[in-house]
Tab-separated table of C-alpha atoms in Angstrom:
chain	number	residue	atom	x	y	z
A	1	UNK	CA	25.458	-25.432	26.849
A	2	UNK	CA	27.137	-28.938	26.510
A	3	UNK	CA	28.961	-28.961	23.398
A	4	UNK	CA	28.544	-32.211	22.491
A	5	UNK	CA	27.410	-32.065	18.698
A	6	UNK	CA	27.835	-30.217	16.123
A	7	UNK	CA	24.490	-28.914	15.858
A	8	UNK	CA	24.856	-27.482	19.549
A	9	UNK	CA	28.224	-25.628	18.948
A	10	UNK	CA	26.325	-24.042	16.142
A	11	UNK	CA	23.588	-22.825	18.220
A	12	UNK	CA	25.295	-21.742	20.769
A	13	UNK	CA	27.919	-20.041	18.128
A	14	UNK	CA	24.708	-18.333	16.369
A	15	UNK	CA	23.704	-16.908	20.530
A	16	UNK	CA	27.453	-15.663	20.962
A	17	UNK	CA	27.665	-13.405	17.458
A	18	UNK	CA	24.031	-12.493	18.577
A	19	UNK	CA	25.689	-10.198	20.613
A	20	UNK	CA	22.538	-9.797	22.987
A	21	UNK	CA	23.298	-10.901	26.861
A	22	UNK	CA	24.438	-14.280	25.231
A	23	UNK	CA	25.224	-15.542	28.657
A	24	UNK	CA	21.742	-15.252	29.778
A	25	UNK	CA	19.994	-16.493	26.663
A	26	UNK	CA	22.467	-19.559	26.097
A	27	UNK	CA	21.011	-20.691	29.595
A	28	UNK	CA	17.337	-20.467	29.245
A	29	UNK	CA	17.583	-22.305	26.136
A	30	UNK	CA	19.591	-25.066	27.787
A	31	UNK	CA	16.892	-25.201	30.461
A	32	UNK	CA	14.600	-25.117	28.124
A	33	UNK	CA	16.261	-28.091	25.927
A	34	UNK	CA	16.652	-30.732	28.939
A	35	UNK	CA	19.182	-32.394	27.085
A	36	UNK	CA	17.891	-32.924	24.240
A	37	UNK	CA	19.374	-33.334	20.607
A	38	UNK	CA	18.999	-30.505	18.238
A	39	UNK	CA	17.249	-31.211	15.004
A	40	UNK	CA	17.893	-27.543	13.824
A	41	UNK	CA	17.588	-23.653	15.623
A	42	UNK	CA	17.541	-20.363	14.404
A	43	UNK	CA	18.876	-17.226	15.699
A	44	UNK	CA	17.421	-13.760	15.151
A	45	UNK	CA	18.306	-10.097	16.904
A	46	UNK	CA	16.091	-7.719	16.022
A	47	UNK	CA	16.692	-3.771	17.115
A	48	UNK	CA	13.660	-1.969	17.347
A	49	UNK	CA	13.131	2.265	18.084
A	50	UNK	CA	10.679	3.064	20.310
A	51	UNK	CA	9.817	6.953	20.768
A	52	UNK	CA	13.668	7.945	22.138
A	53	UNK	CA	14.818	4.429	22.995
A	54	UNK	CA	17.077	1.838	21.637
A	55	UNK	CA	15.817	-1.794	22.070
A	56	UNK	CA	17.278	-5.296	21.094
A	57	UNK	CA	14.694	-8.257	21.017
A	58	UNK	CA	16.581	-12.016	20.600
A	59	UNK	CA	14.523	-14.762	19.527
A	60	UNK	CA	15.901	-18.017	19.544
A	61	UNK	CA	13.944	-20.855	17.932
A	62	UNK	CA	15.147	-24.414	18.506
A	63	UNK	CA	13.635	-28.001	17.271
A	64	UNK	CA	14.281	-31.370	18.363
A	65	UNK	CA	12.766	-34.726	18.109
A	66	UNK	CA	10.099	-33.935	20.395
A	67	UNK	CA	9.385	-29.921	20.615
A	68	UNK	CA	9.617	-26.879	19.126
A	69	UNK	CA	11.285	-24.392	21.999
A	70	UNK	CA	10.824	-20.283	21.336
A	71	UNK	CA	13.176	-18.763	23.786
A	72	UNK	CA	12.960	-14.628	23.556
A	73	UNK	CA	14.571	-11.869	25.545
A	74	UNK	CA	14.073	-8.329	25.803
A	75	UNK	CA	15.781	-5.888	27.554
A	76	UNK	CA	13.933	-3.045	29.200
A	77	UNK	CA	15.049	0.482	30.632
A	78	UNK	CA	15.118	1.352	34.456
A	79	UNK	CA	11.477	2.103	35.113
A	80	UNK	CA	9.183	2.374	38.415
A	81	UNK	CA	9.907	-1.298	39.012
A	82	UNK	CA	13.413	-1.393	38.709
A	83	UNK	CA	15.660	1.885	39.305
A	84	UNK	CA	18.723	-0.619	36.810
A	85	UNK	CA	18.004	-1.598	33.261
A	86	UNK	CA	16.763	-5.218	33.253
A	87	UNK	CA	16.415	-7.927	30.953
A	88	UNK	CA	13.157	-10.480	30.579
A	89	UNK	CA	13.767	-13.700	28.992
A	90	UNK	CA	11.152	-16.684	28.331
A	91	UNK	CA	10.786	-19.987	26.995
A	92	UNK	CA	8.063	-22.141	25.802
A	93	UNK	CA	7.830	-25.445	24.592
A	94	UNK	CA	5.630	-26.794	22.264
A	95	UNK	CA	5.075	-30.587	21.542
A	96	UNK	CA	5.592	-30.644	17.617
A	97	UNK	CA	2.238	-32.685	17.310
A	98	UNK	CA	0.346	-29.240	18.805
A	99	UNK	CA	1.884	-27.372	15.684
A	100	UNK	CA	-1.079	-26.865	13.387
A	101	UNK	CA	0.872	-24.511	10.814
A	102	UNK	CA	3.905	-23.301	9.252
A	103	UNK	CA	3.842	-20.506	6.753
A	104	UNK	CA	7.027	-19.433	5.499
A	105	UNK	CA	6.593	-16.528	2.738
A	106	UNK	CA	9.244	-15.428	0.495
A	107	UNK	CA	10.335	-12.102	-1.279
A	108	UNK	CA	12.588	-12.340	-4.000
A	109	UNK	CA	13.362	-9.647	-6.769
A	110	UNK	CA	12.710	-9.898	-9.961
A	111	UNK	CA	10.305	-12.887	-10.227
A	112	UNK	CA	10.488	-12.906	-14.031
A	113	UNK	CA	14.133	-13.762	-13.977
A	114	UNK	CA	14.351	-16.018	-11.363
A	115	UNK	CA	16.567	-18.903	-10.652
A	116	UNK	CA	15.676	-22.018	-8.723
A	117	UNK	CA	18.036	-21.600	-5.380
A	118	UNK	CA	18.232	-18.147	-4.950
A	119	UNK	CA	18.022	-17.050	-2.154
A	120	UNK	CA	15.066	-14.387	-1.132
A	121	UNK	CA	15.291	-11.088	0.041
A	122	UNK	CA	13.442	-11.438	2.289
A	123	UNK	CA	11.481	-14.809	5.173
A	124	UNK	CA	8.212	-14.362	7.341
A	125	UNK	CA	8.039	-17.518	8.865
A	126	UNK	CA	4.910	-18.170	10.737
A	127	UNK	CA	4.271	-20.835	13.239
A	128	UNK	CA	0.739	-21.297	15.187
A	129	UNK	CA	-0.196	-24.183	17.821
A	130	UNK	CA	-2.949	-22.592	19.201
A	131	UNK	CA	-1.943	-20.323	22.345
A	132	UNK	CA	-2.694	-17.469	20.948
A	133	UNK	CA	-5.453	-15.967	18.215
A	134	UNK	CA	-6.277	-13.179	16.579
A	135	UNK	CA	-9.602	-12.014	15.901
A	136	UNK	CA	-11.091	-9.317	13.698
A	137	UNK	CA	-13.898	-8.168	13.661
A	138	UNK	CA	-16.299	-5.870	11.222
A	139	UNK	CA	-20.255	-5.040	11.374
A	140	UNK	CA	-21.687	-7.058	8.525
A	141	UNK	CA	-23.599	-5.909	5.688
A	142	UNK	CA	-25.922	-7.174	3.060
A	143	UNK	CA	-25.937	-6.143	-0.627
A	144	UNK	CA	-28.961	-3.683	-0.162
A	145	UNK	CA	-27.309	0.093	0.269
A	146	UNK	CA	-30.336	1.164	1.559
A	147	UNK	CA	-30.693	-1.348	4.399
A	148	UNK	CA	-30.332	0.103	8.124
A	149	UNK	CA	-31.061	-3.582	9.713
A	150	UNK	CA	-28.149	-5.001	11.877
A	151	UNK	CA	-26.400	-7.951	10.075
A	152	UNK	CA	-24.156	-8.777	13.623
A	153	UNK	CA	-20.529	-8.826	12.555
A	154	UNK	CA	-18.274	-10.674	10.116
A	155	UNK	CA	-14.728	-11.778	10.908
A	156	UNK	CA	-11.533	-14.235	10.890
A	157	UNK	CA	-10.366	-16.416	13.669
A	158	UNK	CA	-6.251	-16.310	12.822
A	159	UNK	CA	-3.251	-18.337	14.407
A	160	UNK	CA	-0.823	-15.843	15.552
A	161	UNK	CA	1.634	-17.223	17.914
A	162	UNK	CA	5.088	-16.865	16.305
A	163	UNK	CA	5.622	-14.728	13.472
A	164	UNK	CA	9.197	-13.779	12.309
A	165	UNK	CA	10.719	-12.244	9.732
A	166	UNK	CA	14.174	-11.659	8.027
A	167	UNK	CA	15.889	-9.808	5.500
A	168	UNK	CA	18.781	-9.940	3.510
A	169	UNK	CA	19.677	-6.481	3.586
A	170	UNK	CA	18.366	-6.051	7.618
A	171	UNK	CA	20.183	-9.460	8.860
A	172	UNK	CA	22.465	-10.855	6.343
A	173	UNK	CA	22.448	-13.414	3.660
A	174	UNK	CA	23.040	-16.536	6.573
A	175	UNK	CA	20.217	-15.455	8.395
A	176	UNK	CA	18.045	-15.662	5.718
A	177	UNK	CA	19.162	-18.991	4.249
A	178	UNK	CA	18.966	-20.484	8.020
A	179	UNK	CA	15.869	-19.361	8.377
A	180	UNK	CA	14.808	-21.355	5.153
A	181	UNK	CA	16.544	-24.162	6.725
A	182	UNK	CA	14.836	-23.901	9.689
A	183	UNK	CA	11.438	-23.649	8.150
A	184	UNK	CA	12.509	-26.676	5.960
A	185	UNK	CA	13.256	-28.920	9.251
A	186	UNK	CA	10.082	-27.957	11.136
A	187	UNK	CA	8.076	-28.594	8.368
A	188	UNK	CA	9.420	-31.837	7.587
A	189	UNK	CA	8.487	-32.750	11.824
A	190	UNK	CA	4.870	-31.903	11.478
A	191	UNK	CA	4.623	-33.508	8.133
A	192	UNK	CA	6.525	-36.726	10.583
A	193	UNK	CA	3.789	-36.358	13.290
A	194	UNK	CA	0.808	-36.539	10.948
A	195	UNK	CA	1.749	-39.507	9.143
């Protein structure tokens, strides 16, 4: 990545203490960016266990005046198609006017006592522009318990096509507050876009 700004050293700082084939990631981001000034980015390298295997997951989230770029990368054992361990990364890019929400819900200890500024233990940020939905579904019912006629289902249409979350105690204090600030920034775009 060029380091011409500040904003870019501190991405592609955030990609190196990743840890996670920063090499690879730092360049599908720049790919992905064109050029383009950075408004803000976030950072996050998740480990997950799956039955007797080890896997990292980085997910790197970048805004600028324009689009909102999700970059991830996973890295996957040797299996039928490949007799070496492999890594798959991907970007997307999203116009920031196609954003139709941002959730970002906190957890924070001891509501009762809290102080304006401290930081939570713990951000879900959610972002959906429409590529992907979730629906579920249920049969329906009527208030009759004796009724046996068939009411067709019930259900909710839901936005799910980035949903992250960070702790405190999982990915350290920074993570957290630049995932607030990151959540701040694209907020403050869509609210740009719909004026």
């Amino acid at each position: 990545m060029a380091k011409t700004s500040t904003t870019t050293q501190g991405l592609r700082a955030a990609i190196e203490r990743s840890g996670y084939y920063p090499a690879l990631v730092a360049e599908a981001v720049e790919a992905a960016l064109g050029g383009e000034p950075i408004r803000s980015y976030l950072v996050h390298q998740e480990t997950t266990f799956d039955q007797n295997e080890v896997r990292r997951h980085v997910t790197v989230l970048v805004l600028t005046g324009n689009r909102f770029i999700v970059s991830h990368t996973d890295e996957q054992n040797e299996d039928t198609t490949s007799p070496t361990p492999y890594a798959t990364t991907s970007t997307e890019s999203v116009k920031i006017g196609r954003i139709s929400s941002v959730v970002v819900s906190r957890v924070v200890a001891n509501p009762e006592s809290y102080q304006p500024g401290t930081l939570p233990r713990e951000v879900v940020l959610t972002i959906g522009w429409g590529a992907v939905s979730r629906i579920d579904l249920e049969p329906a019912a009527c208030g009759d318990p004796n009724c046996e006629a068939d009411h067709g289902y019930t259900g909710s249409s839901t936005a799910d096509d980035l949903s992250l979350r960070v702790s405190e105690a999982g990915d350290g204090p920074d993570t957290v507050r630049q995932a607030l600030v990151f959540a701040q920034a694209i907020s403050e775009a869509t609210a740009d876009v719909t004026r």
